[in-house]
Amino acid sequence: MNKPLVSVIMPVYNGEKYIRKAVESVYEQEVSLELLVIDDGSTDHTEEVLSAYEGREDFRYIKNQQNMGAAGSRNRGVGLAQGTYIAFLDADDWWEEGKLAAQLAALEMTGDVICSTGRDLMNPDGTFTGKYIPVKSRLDYHELLKHNSINCSSVLILREVALEFPMEHDDSHEDYITWLKVVRKYGHATGINRPYLKYRLS
């Protein structure tokens, strides 16, 4: 397989119910990519569900020997990734077609190193709540300090920048701290105000 443009990092823990939808939404993106699923010690049938993708060159299943949490699993994936860009997707969320292509084009236009999108909120059963969370087209550090408007499952970021600022804390803010550091150094984040991300409330 040639070097992919994007490496998609998907941490999972007991995600058998939702992960197939997440994986299929990755493979509907029409860009050169690889998918790295980092299994953080699942005890359900996640591994069996993923066995359907075993033969693909653009699929890697990595099982943590001990529980690392979401932040540690994402960092491990970034370290193993081969793409120029990293995209994060949680195993219970999914993307609309065209998400990665739109983000790559937006980053090329702005020269930024990170891009996020808007998101539609889903109930746990996958039905939509009718609520949409928008994102501004450009975000600077002071804007981002007010609240975290960058959702992790919507992010596309240069891999070298993701390596520079790994996620350090495994609570609900591990990604927010990383985005703040990135934007403080690199100036702006690009936003695409369209619900390319379907985000499950759990």
Tab-separated table of C-alpha atoms in Angstrom:
chain	number	residue	atom	x	y	z
A	1	MET	CA	0.000	0.000	0.000
A	2	ASN	CA	1.236	3.504	-0.851
A	3	LYS	CA	1.617	6.039	1.939
A	4	PRO	CA	-1.893	7.269	2.793
A	5	LEU	CA	-2.766	10.952	2.908
A	6	VAL	CA	-4.886	10.540	6.053
A	7	SER	CA	-4.604	8.142	8.994
A	8	VAL	CA	-7.891	7.726	10.841
A	9	ILE	CA	-7.450	6.872	14.535
A	10	MET	CA	-10.410	5.133	16.171
A	11	PRO	CA	-10.108	4.180	19.855
A	12	VAL	CA	-12.690	1.637	20.993
A	13	TYR	CA	-13.758	-0.009	24.225
A	14	ASN	CA	-16.707	-2.415	23.989
A	15	GLY	CA	-18.003	-0.798	20.810
A	16	GLU	CA	-19.641	-3.794	19.111
A	17	LYS	CA	-23.027	-2.029	18.742
A	18	TYR	CA	-21.798	0.987	16.795
A	19	ILE	CA	-18.334	0.427	15.356
A	20	ARG	CA	-19.385	-1.036	12.008
A	21	LYS	CA	-21.254	2.191	11.142
A	22	ALA	CA	-18.190	4.230	12.144
A	23	VAL	CA	-15.834	2.086	10.032
A	24	GLU	CA	-18.133	2.145	6.985
A	25	SER	CA	-18.318	5.948	7.185
A	26	VAL	CA	-14.498	6.077	7.081
A	27	TYR	CA	-14.339	3.901	3.981
A	28	GLU	CA	-16.955	6.065	2.231
A	29	GLN	CA	-14.471	8.983	2.279
A	30	GLU	CA	-12.967	9.407	-1.176
A	31	VAL	CA	-9.410	10.188	-0.104
A	32	SER	CA	-6.305	8.049	0.317
A	33	LEU	CA	-6.437	6.756	3.893
A	34	GLU	CA	-5.708	4.049	6.413
A	35	LEU	CA	-7.807	3.180	9.461
A	36	LEU	CA	-6.155	2.265	12.761
A	37	VAL	CA	-8.555	0.852	15.351
A	38	ILE	CA	-6.992	0.922	18.821
A	39	ASP	CA	-8.868	-1.578	21.012
A	40	ASP	CA	-8.445	-0.607	24.661
A	41	GLY	CA	-9.233	-4.034	26.115
A	42	SER	CA	-12.779	-4.682	24.864
A	43	THR	CA	-14.537	-7.654	26.469
A	44	ASP	CA	-17.487	-7.757	24.051
A	45	HIS	CA	-17.592	-8.839	20.372
A	46	THR	CA	-15.769	-5.773	18.990
A	47	GLU	CA	-12.909	-7.893	17.637
A	48	GLU	CA	-15.304	-10.282	15.887
A	49	VAL	CA	-17.190	-7.397	14.249
A	50	LEU	CA	-13.888	-5.974	12.987
A	51	SER	CA	-12.706	-9.329	11.590
A	52	ALA	CA	-14.752	-8.476	8.463
A	53	TYR	CA	-12.067	-5.890	7.578
A	54	GLU	CA	-8.988	-8.024	8.292
A	55	GLY	CA	-8.036	-8.540	4.660
A	56	ARG	CA	-7.894	-4.842	3.788
A	57	GLU	CA	-4.504	-3.211	3.246
A	58	ASP	CA	-5.873	0.050	4.624
A	59	PHE	CA	-7.050	-1.465	7.931
A	60	ARG	CA	-5.023	-2.072	11.091
A	61	TYR	CA	-6.390	-3.527	14.320
A	62	ILE	CA	-4.185	-2.844	17.342
A	63	LYS	CA	-5.026	-4.227	20.780
A	64	ASN	CA	-3.590	-2.533	23.865
A	65	GLN	CA	-1.966	-4.975	26.274
A	66	GLN	CA	-3.261	-2.903	29.154
A	67	ASN	CA	-5.963	-0.241	29.401
A	68	MET	CA	-4.593	3.116	28.196
A	69	GLY	CA	-7.770	5.207	28.058
A	70	ALA	CA	-8.987	7.208	25.074
A	71	ALA	CA	-6.154	9.768	25.148
A	72	GLY	CA	-3.418	7.129	25.426
A	73	SER	CA	-5.025	5.050	22.685
A	74	ARG	CA	-5.210	8.052	20.360
A	75	ASN	CA	-1.555	8.896	21.070
A	76	ARG	CA	-0.558	5.313	20.317
A	77	GLY	CA	-2.416	5.487	17.014
A	78	VAL	CA	-0.747	8.773	16.052
A	79	GLY	CA	2.655	7.190	16.748
A	80	LEU	CA	1.891	4.229	14.463
A	81	ALA	CA	0.194	6.247	11.717
A	82	GLN	CA	1.730	6.676	8.270
A	83	GLY	CA	-0.456	9.470	6.911
A	84	THR	CA	0.441	13.125	6.465
A	85	TYR	CA	-2.750	14.015	8.347
A	86	ILE	CA	-4.529	12.484	11.339
A	87	ALA	CA	-8.297	12.306	11.699
A	88	PHE	CA	-9.905	11.157	14.951
A	89	LEU	CA	-13.222	9.315	15.074
A	90	ASP	CA	-14.783	7.701	18.132
A	91	ALA	CA	-16.303	4.270	17.546
A	92	ASP	CA	-19.852	5.393	18.362
A	93	ASP	CA	-19.838	8.386	15.982
A	94	TRP	CA	-19.822	8.521	12.173
A	95	TRP	CA	-19.053	10.877	9.291
A	96	GLU	CA	-20.946	12.119	6.262
A	97	GLU	CA	-19.412	11.402	2.861
A	98	GLY	CA	-17.061	14.128	1.672
A	99	LYS	CA	-15.871	15.177	5.149
A	100	LEU	CA	-12.149	14.530	4.728
A	101	ALA	CA	-12.002	15.927	1.183
A	102	ALA	CA	-13.693	19.140	2.331
A	103	GLN	CA	-11.280	19.479	5.257
A	104	LEU	CA	-8.191	18.871	3.138
A	105	ALA	CA	-9.349	21.552	0.703
A	106	ALA	CA	-10.080	23.972	3.560
A	107	LEU	CA	-6.635	23.498	5.143
A	108	GLU	CA	-4.970	23.981	1.784
A	109	MET	CA	-6.860	27.243	1.364
A	110	THR	CA	-6.185	28.656	4.859
A	111	GLY	CA	-2.723	27.236	5.531
A	112	ASP	CA	-3.878	26.164	9.018
A	113	VAL	CA	-2.776	22.882	10.607
A	114	ILE	CA	-6.111	21.823	12.164
A	115	CYS	CA	-9.715	21.745	10.953
A	116	SER	CA	-12.989	20.799	12.646
A	117	THR	CA	-16.604	20.621	11.459
A	118	GLY	CA	-20.099	21.139	12.809
A	119	ARG	CA	-22.019	18.200	14.220
A	120	ASP	CA	-25.512	16.758	14.379
A	121	LEU	CA	-26.402	15.235	17.757
A	122	MET	CA	-27.805	11.693	17.892
A	123	ASN	CA	-29.569	9.872	20.688
A	124	PRO	CA	-27.904	6.653	21.914
A	125	ASP	CA	-30.191	4.672	19.549
A	126	GLY	CA	-28.914	6.633	16.516
A	127	THR	CA	-31.997	8.785	15.958
A	128	PHE	CA	-31.269	12.475	15.501
A	129	THR	CA	-32.173	14.965	18.221
A	130	GLY	CA	-32.678	17.811	15.739
A	131	LYS	CA	-29.910	19.750	17.483
A	132	TYR	CA	-26.926	21.023	15.498
A	133	ILE	CA	-23.691	22.356	17.009
A	134	PRO	CA	-22.095	24.890	14.641
A	135	VAL	CA	-18.438	25.879	14.321
A	136	LYS	CA	-16.898	29.202	13.248
A	137	SER	CA	-14.911	29.313	10.006
A	138	ARG	CA	-11.779	30.577	11.814
A	139	LEU	CA	-10.953	30.198	15.490
A	140	ASP	CA	-8.096	31.898	17.295
A	141	TYR	CA	-6.694	31.134	20.761
A	142	HIS	CA	-8.804	33.720	22.608
A	143	GLU	CA	-11.980	32.476	20.919
A	144	LEU	CA	-11.142	28.895	21.836
A	145	LEU	CA	-10.404	29.843	25.466
A	146	LYS	CA	-14.086	30.747	25.923
A	147	HIS	CA	-15.220	27.180	25.291
A	148	ASN	CA	-14.160	24.094	23.378
A	149	SER	CA	-15.970	24.309	20.054
A	150	ILE	CA	-13.642	21.725	18.427
A	151	ASN	CA	-15.077	18.216	18.714
A	152	CYS	CA	-12.441	15.468	18.633
A	153	SER	CA	-14.355	13.207	16.224
A	154	SER	CA	-14.484	16.065	13.701
A	155	VAL	CA	-10.763	16.927	13.734
A	156	LEU	CA	-8.276	16.694	10.875
A	157	ILE	CA	-4.765	17.719	11.933
A	158	LEU	CA	-1.242	17.475	10.493
A	159	ARG	CA	0.411	14.380	11.953
A	160	GLU	CA	3.617	16.237	12.852
A	161	VAL	CA	1.515	18.656	14.936
A	162	ALA	CA	-0.404	15.803	16.604
A	163	LEU	CA	2.966	14.260	17.527
A	164	GLU	CA	4.146	17.619	18.897
A	165	PHE	CA	1.109	17.978	21.197
A	166	PRO	CA	-0.045	14.538	22.417
A	167	MET	CA	-3.163	14.278	24.557
A	168	GLU	CA	-2.062	14.219	28.175
A	169	HIS	CA	-5.073	13.823	30.459
A	170	ASP	CA	-7.777	11.200	30.273
A	171	ASP	CA	-10.839	13.097	31.329
A	172	SER	CA	-13.338	14.998	29.214
A	173	HIS	CA	-10.785	17.738	28.482
A	174	GLU	CA	-7.754	15.850	27.126
A	175	ASP	CA	-8.469	16.987	23.585
A	176	TYR	CA	-9.362	20.601	24.525
A	177	ILE	CA	-5.940	21.169	26.135
A	178	THR	CA	-4.279	19.851	22.976
A	179	TRP	CA	-6.322	22.123	20.668
A	180	LEU	CA	-5.462	25.147	22.843
A	181	LYS	CA	-1.739	24.373	22.578
A	182	VAL	CA	-1.971	23.872	18.814
A	183	VAL	CA	-3.877	27.098	18.162
A	184	ARG	CA	-1.679	29.111	20.539
A	185	LYS	CA	1.398	28.071	18.528
A	186	TYR	CA	-0.018	27.977	14.999
A	187	GLY	CA	-2.476	30.891	15.128
A	188	HIS	CA	-5.850	29.608	13.922
A	189	ALA	CA	-8.056	26.579	13.492
A	190	THR	CA	-10.226	26.245	10.393
A	191	GLY	CA	-13.882	25.327	10.797
A	192	ILE	CA	-16.397	23.963	8.298
A	193	ASN	CA	-19.878	24.864	9.470
A	194	ARG	CA	-21.603	21.794	8.125
A	195	PRO	CA	-22.641	18.701	10.142
A	196	TYR	CA	-20.137	16.291	8.633
A	197	LEU	CA	-19.955	14.640	12.081
A	198	LYS	CA	-22.849	12.641	13.527
A	199	TYR	CA	-22.171	12.658	17.258
A	200	ARG	CA	-23.811	10.159	19.602
A	201	LEU	CA	-24.848	11.293	23.064
A	202	SER	CA	-24.078	8.538	25.550
